Coordinates of C-alpha atoms in Angstrom, one line a residue:
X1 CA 0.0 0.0 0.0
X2 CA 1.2 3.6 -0.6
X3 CA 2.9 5.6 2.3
X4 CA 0.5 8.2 1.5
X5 CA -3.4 8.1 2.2
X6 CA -5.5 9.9 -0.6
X7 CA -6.4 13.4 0.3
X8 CA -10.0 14.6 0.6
X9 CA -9.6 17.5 -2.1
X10 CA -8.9 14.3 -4.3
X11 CA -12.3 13.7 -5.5
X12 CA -12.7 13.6 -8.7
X13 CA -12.1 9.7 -9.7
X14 CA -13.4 8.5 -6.5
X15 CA -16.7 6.6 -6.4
X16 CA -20.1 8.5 -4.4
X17 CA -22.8 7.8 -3.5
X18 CA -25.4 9.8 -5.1
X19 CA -26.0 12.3 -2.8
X20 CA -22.4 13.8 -4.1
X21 CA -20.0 14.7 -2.3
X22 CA -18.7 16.6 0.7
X23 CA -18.7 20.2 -1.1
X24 CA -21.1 20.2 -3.8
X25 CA -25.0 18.5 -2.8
X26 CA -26.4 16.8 0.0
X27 CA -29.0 14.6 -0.2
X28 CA -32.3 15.3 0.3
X29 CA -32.4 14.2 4.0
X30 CA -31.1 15.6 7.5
X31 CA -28.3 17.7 7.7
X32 CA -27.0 20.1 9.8
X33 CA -29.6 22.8 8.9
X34 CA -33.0 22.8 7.5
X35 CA -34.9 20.4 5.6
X36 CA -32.5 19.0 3.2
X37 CA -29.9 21.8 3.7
X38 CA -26.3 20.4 3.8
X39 CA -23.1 21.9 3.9
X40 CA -23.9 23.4 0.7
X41 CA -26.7 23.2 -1.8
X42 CA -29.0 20.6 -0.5
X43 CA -32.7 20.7 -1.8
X44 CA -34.0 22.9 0.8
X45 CA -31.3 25.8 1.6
X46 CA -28.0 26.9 1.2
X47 CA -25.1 26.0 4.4
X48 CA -27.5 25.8 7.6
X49 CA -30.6 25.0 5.9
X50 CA -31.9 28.4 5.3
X51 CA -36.0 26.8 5.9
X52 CA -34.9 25.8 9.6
X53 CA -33.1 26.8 12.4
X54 CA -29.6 25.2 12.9
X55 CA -29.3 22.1 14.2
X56 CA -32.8 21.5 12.5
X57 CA -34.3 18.6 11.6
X58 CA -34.3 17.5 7.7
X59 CA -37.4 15.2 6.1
X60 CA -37.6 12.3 8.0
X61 CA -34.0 12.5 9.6
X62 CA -32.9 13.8 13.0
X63 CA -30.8 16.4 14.2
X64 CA -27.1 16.4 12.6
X65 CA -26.7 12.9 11.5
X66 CA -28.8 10.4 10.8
X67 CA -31.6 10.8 7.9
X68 CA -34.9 8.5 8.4
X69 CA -38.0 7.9 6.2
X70 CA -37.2 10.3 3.4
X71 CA -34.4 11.5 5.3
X72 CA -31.1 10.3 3.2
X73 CA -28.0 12.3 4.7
X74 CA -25.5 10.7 6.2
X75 CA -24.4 13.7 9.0
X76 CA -22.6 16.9 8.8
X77 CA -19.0 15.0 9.0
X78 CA -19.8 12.5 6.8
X79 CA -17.9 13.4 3.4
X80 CA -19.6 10.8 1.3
X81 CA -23.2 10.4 0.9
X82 CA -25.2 7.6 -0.5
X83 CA -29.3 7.5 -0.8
X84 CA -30.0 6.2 3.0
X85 CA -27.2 6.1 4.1
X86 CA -24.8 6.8 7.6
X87 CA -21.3 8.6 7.1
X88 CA -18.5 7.1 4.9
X89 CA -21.3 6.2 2.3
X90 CA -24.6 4.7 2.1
X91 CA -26.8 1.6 0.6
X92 CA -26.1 2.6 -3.0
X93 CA -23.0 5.3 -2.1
X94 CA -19.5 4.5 -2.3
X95 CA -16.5 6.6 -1.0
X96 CA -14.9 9.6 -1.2
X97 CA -11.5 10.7 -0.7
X98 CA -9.2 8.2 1.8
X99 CA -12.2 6.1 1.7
X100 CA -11.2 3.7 -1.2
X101 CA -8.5 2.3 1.0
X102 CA -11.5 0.9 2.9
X103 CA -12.8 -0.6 0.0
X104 CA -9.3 -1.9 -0.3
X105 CA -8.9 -3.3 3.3
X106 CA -12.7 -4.9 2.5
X107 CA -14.0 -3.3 6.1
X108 CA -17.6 -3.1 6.3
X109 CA -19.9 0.6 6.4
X110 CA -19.7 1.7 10.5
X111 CA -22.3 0.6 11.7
X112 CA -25.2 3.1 12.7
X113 CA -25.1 4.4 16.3
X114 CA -29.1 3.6 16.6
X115 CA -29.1 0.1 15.1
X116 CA -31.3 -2.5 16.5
X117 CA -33.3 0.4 19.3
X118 CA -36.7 -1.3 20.1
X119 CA -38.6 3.1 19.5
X120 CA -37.1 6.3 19.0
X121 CA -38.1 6.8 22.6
X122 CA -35.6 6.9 25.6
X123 CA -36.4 4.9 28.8
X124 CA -34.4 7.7 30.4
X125 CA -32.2 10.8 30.2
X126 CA -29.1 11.0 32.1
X127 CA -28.7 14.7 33.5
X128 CA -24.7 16.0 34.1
X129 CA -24.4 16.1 38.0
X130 CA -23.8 19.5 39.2
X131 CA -20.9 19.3 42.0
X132 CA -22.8 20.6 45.0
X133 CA -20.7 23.2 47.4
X134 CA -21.3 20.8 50.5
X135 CA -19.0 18.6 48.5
X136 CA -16.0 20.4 48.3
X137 CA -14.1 17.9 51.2
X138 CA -15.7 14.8 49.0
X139 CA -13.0 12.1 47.5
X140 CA -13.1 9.7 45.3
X141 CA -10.5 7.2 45.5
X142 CA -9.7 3.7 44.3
X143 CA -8.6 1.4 46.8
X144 CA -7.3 -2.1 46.8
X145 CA -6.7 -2.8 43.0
X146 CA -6.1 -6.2 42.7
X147 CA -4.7 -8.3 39.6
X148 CA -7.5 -11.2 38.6
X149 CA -6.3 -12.1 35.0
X150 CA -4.7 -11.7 32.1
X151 CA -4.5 -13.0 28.6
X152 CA -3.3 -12.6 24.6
X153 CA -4.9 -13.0 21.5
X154 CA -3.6 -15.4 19.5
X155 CA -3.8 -15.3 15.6
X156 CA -6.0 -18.3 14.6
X157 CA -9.0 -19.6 13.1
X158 CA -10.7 -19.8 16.0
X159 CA -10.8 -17.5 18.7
X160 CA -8.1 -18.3 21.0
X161 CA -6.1 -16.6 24.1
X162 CA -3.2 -17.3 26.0
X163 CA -3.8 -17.1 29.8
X164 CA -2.3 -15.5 31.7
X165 CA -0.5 -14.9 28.7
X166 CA 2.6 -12.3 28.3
X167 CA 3.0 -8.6 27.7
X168 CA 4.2 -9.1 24.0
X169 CA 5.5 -5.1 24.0
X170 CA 8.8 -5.2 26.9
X171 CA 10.4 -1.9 27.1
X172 CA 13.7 -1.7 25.5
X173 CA 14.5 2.1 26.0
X174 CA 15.3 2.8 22.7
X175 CA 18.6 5.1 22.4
X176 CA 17.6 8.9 20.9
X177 CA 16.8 10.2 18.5
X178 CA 15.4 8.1 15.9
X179 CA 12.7 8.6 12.9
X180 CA 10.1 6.5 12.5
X181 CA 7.3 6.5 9.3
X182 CA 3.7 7.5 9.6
X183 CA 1.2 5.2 10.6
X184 CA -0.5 3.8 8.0
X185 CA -2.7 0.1 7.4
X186 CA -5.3 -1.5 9.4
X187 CA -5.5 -1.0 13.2
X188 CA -8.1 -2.5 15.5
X189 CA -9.9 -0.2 17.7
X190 CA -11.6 -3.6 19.6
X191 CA -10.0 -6.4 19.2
X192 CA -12.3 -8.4 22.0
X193 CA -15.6 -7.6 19.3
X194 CA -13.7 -8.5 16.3
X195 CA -12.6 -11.8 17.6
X196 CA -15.9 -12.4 20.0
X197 CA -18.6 -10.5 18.2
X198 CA -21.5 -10.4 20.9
X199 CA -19.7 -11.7 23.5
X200 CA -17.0 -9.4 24.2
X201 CA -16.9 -10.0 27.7
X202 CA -16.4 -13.4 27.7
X203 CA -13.0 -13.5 27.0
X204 CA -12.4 -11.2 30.5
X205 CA -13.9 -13.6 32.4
X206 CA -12.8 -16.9 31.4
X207 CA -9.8 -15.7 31.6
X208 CA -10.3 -14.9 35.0
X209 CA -11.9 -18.3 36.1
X210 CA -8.3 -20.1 34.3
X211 CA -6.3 -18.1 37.0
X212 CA -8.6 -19.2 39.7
X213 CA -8.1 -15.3 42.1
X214 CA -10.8 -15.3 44.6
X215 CA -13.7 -13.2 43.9
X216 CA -17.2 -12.8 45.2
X217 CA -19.1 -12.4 41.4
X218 CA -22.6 -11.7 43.3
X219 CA -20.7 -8.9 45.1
X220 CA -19.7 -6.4 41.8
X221 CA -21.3 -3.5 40.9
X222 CA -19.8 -3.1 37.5
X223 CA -18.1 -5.2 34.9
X224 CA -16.5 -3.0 31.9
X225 CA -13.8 -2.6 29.7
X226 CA -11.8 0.9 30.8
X227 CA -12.8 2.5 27.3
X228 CA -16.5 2.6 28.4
X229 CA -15.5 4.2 31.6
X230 CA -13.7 6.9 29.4
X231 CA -16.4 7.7 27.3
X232 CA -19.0 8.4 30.5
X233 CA -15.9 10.8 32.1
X234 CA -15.6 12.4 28.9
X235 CA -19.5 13.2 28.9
X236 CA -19.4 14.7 32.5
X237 CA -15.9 16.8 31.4
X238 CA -17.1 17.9 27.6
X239 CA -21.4 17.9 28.0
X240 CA -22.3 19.4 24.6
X241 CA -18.8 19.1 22.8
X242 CA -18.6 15.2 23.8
X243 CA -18.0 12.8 21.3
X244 CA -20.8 10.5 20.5
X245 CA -20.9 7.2 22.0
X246 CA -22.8 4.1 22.6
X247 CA -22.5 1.2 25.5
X248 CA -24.7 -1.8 25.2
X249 CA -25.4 -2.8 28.9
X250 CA -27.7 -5.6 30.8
X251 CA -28.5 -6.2 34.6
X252 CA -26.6 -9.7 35.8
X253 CA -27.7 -10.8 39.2
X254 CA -29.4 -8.5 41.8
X255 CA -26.6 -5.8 41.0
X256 CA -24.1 -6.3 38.2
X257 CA -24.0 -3.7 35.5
X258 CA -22.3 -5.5 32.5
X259 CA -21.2 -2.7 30.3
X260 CA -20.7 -3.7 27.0
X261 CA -18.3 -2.1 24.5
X262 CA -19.7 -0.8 21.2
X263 CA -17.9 0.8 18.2
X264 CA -18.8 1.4 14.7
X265 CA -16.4 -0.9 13.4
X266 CA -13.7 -3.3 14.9
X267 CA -11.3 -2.2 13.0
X268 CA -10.7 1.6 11.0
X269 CA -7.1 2.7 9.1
X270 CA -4.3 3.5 11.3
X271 CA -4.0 7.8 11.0
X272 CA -3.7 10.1 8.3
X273 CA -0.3 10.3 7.6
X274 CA -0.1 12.2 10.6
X275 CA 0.3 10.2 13.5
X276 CA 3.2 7.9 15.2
X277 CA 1.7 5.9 18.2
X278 CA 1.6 2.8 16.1
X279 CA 4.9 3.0 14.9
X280 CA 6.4 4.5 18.5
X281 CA 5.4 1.2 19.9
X282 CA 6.9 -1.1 17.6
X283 CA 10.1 0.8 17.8
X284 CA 10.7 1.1 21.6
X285 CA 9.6 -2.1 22.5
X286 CA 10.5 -5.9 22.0
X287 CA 8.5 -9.3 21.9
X288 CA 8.4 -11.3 24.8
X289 CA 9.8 -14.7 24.7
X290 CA 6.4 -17.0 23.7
X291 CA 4.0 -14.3 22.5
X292 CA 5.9 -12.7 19.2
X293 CA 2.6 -13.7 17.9
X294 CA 0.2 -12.4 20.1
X295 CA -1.4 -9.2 18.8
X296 CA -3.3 -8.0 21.4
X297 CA -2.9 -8.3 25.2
X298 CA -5.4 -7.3 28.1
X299 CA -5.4 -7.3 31.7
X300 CA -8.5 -7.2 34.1
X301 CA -8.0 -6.0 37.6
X302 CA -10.7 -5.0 40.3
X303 CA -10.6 -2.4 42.5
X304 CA -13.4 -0.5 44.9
X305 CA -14.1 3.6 43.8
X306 CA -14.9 5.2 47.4
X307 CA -16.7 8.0 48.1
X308 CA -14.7 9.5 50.8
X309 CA -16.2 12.2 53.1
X310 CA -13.7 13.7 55.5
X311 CA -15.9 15.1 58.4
X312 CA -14.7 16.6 61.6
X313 CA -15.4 15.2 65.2
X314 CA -14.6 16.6 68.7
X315 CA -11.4 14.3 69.1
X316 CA -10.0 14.2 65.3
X317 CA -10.6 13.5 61.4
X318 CA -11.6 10.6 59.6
X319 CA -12.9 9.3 56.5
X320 CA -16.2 8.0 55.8
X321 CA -17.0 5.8 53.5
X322 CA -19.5 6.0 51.6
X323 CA -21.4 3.8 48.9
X324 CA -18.4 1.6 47.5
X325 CA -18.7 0.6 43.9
X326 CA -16.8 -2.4 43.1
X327 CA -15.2 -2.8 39.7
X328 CA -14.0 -5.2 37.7
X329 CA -12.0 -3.7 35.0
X330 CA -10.1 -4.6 31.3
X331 CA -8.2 -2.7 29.8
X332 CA -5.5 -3.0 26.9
X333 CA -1.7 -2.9 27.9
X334 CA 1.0 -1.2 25.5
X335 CA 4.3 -2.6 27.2
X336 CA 5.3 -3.2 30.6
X337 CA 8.8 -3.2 32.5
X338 CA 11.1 -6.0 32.9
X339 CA 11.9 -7.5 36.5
X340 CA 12.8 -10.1 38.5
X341 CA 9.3 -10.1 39.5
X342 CA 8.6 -12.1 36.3
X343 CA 10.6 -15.3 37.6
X344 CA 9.4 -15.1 41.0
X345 CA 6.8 -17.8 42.4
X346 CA 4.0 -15.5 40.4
X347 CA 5.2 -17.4 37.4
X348 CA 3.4 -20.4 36.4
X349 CA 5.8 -23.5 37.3
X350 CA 3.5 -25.2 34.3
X351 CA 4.3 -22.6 31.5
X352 CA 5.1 -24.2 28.4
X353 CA 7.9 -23.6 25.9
X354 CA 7.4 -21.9 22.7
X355 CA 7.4 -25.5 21.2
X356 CA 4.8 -26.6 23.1
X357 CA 2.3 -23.6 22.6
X358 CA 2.9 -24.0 18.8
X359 CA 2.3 -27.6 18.9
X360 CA -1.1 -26.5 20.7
X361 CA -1.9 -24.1 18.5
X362 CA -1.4 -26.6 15.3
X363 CA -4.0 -29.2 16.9
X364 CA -6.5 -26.1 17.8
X365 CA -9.0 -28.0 15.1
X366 CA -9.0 -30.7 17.4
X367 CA -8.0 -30.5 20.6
X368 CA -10.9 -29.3 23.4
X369 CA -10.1 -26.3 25.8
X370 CA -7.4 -26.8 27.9
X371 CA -9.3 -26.4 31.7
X372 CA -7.2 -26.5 34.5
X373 CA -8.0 -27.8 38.0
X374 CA -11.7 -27.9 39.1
X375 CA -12.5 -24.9 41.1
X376 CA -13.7 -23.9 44.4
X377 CA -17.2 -25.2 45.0
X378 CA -18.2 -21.0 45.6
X379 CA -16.7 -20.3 41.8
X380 CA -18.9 -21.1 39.2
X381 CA -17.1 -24.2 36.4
X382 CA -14.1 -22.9 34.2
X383 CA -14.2 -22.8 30.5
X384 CA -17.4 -24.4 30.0
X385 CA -17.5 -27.1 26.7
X386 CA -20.0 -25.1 25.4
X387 CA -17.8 -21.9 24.8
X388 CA -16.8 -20.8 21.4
X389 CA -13.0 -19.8 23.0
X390 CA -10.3 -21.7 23.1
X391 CA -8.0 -21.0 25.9
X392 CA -4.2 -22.1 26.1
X393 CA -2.2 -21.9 29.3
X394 CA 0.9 -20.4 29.5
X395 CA 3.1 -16.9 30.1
X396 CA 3.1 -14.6 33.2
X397 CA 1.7 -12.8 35.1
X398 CA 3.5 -9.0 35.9
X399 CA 2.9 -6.8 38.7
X400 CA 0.7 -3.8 38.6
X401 CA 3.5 -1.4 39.1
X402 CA 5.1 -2.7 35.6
X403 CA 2.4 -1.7 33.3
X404 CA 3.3 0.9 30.9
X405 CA 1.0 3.7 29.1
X406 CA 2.9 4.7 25.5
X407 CA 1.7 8.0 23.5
X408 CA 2.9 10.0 21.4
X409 CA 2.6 14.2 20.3
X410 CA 4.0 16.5 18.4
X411 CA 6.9 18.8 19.8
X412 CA 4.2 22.0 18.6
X413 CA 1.2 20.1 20.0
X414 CA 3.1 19.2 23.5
X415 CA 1.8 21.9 25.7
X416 CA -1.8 20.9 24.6
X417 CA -2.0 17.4 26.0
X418 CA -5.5 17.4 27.4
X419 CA -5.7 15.7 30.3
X420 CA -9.1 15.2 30.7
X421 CA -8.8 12.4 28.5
X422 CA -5.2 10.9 29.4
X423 CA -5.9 10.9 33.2
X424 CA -8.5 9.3 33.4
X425 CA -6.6 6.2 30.9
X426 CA -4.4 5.7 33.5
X427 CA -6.4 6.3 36.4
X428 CA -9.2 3.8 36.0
X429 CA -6.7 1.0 34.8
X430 CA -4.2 1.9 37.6
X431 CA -1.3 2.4 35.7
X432 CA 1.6 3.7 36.9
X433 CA 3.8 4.3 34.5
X434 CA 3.0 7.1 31.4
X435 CA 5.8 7.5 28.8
X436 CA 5.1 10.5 26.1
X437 CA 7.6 9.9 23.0
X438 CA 7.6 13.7 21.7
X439 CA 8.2 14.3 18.1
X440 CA 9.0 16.4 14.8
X441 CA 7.2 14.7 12.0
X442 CA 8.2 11.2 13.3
X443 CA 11.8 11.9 14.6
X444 CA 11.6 11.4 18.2
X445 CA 14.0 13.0 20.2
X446 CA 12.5 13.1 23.7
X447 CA 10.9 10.5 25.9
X448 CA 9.2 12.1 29.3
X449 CA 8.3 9.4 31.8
X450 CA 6.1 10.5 34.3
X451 CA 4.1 8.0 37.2
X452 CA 0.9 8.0 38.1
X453 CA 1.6 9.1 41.7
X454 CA 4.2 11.7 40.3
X455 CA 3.7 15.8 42.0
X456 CA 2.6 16.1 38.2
X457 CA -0.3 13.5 38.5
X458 CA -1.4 14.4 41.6
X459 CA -2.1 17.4 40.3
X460 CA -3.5 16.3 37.3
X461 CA -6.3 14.2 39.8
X462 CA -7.0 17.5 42.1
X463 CA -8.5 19.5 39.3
X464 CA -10.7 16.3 38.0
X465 CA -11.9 16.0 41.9
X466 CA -15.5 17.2 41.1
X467 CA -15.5 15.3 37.8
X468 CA -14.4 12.0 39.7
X469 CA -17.2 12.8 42.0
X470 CA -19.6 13.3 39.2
X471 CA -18.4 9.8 37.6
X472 CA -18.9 7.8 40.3
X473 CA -22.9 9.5 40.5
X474 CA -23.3 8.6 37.2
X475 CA -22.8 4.8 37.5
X476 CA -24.8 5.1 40.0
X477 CA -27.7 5.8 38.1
X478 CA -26.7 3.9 35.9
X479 CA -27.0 1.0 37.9
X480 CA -30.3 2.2 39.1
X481 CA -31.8 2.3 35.6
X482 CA -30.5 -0.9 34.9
X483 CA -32.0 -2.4 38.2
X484 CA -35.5 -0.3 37.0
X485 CA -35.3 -2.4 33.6
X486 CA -33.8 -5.8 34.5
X487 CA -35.5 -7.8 32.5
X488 CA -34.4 -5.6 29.0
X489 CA -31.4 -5.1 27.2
X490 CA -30.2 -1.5 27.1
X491 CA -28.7 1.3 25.4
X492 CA -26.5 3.9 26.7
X493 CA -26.2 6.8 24.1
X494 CA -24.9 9.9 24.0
X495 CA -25.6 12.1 20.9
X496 CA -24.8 15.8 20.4
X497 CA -23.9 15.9 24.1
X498 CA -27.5 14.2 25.5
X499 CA -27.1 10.8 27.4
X500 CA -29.9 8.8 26.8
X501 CA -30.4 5.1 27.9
X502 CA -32.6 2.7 25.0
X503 CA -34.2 -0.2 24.9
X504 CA -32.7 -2.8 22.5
X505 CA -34.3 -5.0 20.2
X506 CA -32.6 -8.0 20.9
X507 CA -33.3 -10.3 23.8
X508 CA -29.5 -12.5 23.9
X509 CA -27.7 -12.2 26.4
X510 CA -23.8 -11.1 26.0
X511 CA -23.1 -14.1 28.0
X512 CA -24.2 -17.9 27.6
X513 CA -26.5 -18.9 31.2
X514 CA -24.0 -20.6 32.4
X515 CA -21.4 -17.9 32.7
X516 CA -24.1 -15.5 33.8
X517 CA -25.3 -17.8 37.0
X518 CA -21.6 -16.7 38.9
X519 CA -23.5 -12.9 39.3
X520 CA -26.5 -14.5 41.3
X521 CA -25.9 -15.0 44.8
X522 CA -26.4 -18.5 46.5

């Protein structure tokens, strides 16, 4: 493939859709103005729609994005418009611009944030807590994170992990400078959907019953990947100016909130031309011995979010604490630091050799799920024959305090890191460690390391102390909502900065019964 991506402006030989294309006619539906207006001359109005107000509401579609019934724009950043369809090209649209090296890569259309709703209708609408001045001594804190699993992806036929697998990306501390090219292919943004469409959780916690930790199931509040847990802090940080989202979620149990990752498409091209993170990983890390295969590796830790009051009393302070959510967490690791710790008695005495975890992988066709030891009578049966995973033991596990967060910016972008969004990354996955490779058009010459308990973060987590306060009042009404509808499957969506929860269509669970049983208490 070519270094270089097509440019927008480069229009003329690609396909559309025929609504046109991102400067010349909309389509007849929704847009950002009036009815029909588009950026330029829809049927209806020039720019805004001039035969409604902005933000309007075109035939059939609804505001900004999605055309309905007669309705057929895609959105006001979609550059490519077919008749009825999203962004990026609709039923009898093609693409425009960079998008023929979708075509190329064969990805399927993103899917449409309102696909498979049971009405138009919210169950509910989420308002942004308002921090209240009574509060201003509140904390919230995490407390006792604890490591429960781990696992790779392997690259097979059938989906497959590792467990407890090993961090394939070990950091070799690359000597300075060094130039590396854009970013440029295929990159998953979910890996856990692609490989375990409708199931994404299921991988999390097989892997979590294969390492046998002692949990209380019946006892969590939430069970989540850390990207969902970013999208609800970037809501309550951004209101109007928050980027749309969707999380699937479902009642398990008397309490358990599963929240369930969604994304337009598993997979999207890696940058513009314009970006490095790809690239800055590869090149200041290594494979680890017995996963220079695995693509992808996660983690899943729990932990307990406090609400922490500090109240005086005649004889001294304390801290109160108040409605404890406990969390199960995944979340994607980019590298991790080397140490002894990796040969101590945390390592699995049983870990194969490279030989023998190719020799397992050649028979997966054959071979049933490798299950370990039977489990406690209070945990629920490992790796069930019914599962569509495969699970292979073998690797690691690492401490907490080796995991490793890798970005990268721009050496005139480097003063406008926003840390509303990085904070929280590291915060809700526990990760100590955050190395910023700093750039000029790829040539890095700076790495700065900074820790998440650093004078820097601390700082960093005293002016998100109302927002912290707010997340943690969000789940909980979340949870509420989902305890008000157990019996449905749910929506949370947030469009043009309004979080609304849905009811969905479909009445399958994300888990198989038997998985789902370990959330009801006994």
């Amino acid at each position: 493939m070519s270094s270089s991506l097509t440019s927008l402006s480069q229009t003329k030989n690609s396909p559309r859709g025929r609504g046109g294309s991102l400067t010349v006619r909309g389509g007849r539906g929704g847009a950002l103005g009036g009815r029909g207006g588009a950026h330029t001359r829809g049927r209806g109005g020039a720019a805004f729609g001039d035969p409604g107000a902005p933000n309007g509401r075109g035939r059939g579609g609804r505001s900004f994005d999605r055309g309905a019934g007669r309705g057929r724009s895609g959105g006001m950043d979609g550059p490519a418009r077919g008749r009825g369809g999203p962004p990026f090209g609709g039923d009898r649209g093609g693409y425009v611009g960079v998008l023929p090296e979708l075509a190329l890569y064969k990805l399927p259309r993103d899917r449409n944030i309102d696909e498979g709703l049971l009405t138009v209708w919210p169950l509910e609408m989420l308002s942004r807590p308002e921090t209240e001045a009574a509060a201003a001594d509140d904390e919230v804190d995490i407390q006792n994170t604890t490591y429960l699993g781990s696992y790779n992806w392997v690259e097979s036929d059938e989906p497959t992990i590792i467990v407890p697998g090993k961090y394939y990306a070990q950091w070799a501390d690359r000597e300075l400078p060094f130039t590396i090219a854009p970013d440029e292919g295929l990159r998953f943004v979910d890996y856990n959907s692609f490989r375990m469409p409708g199931s994404a959780l299921l991988p999390l916690l097989l892997a979590v019953d294969e390492m046998g930790k002692p949990i209380e199931w019946p006892t969590v509040d939430f069970v989540a990947d850390r990207n969902s847990l970013r999208k609800i802090m970037g809501w309550i940080d951004h209101g109007s100016e928050a980027k749309d989202f969707r999380i699937n979620f479902e009642l398990a149990g008397e309490r358990t909130v599963l929240l369930n990752r969604w994304e337009p498409n598993a997979r999207d091209l890696a940058g513009n031309g314009k970006t490095f993170g790809l690239g800055f990983e590869r090149e200041t890390t290594k494979a680890a011995p017995e996963c220079e295969d695995g693509p992808v590796h996660h983690r899943v830790i729990k932990y307990v979010s406090y609400l922490l009051s500090l109240y005086a009393r005649s004889d001294d302070n304390a801290y109160q604490d108040l409605f404890g959510l406990n969390m199960v967490v995944r979340h994607k690791v980019d590298a991790y630091l080397s140490t002894d710790a990796e040969k101590s008695d945390t390592a699995l005495a049983s870990a194969p050799t490279p030989d023998d975890l190719a020799d397992s992988l050649a028979t997966l066709n054959v071979n049933p799920i490798v299950v370990s030891a039977e489990p406690e009578s209070s945990h629920p049966q490992r790796n069930p024959s019914q599962s569509p995973l495969r699970i292979i033991r073998g690797g690691s596990e690492v401490p907490q305090d080796s995991i490793i967060e890798l970005t990268t910016r721009s050496v005139y972008y480097i003063d406008q890191i926003d840390w509303s969004d990085v904070y929280p990354q590291l915060y809700f996955s526990q990760t100590l460690h955050f190395y910023l490779g700093v750039h000029t058009r790829g040539a890095f010459s700076e790495i700065r390391k900074s820790e998440l308990m650093s004078a820097e973060m601390e700082a960093q987590r005293k002016a998100m102390k109302a927002s912290l306060r707010k997340f943690r009042d969000v789940l909980k009404v979340i949870q509420e909502t989902a305890l008000a509808h157990k019996d449905k499957h749910l929506a949370l969506i947030c469009k043009g900065g309004e979080l609304e929860v849905y009811e969905c269509t479909t009445e399958e669970s994300c888990l198989p019964d038997d998985v789902r049983r370990r959330f009801v208490a006994t």
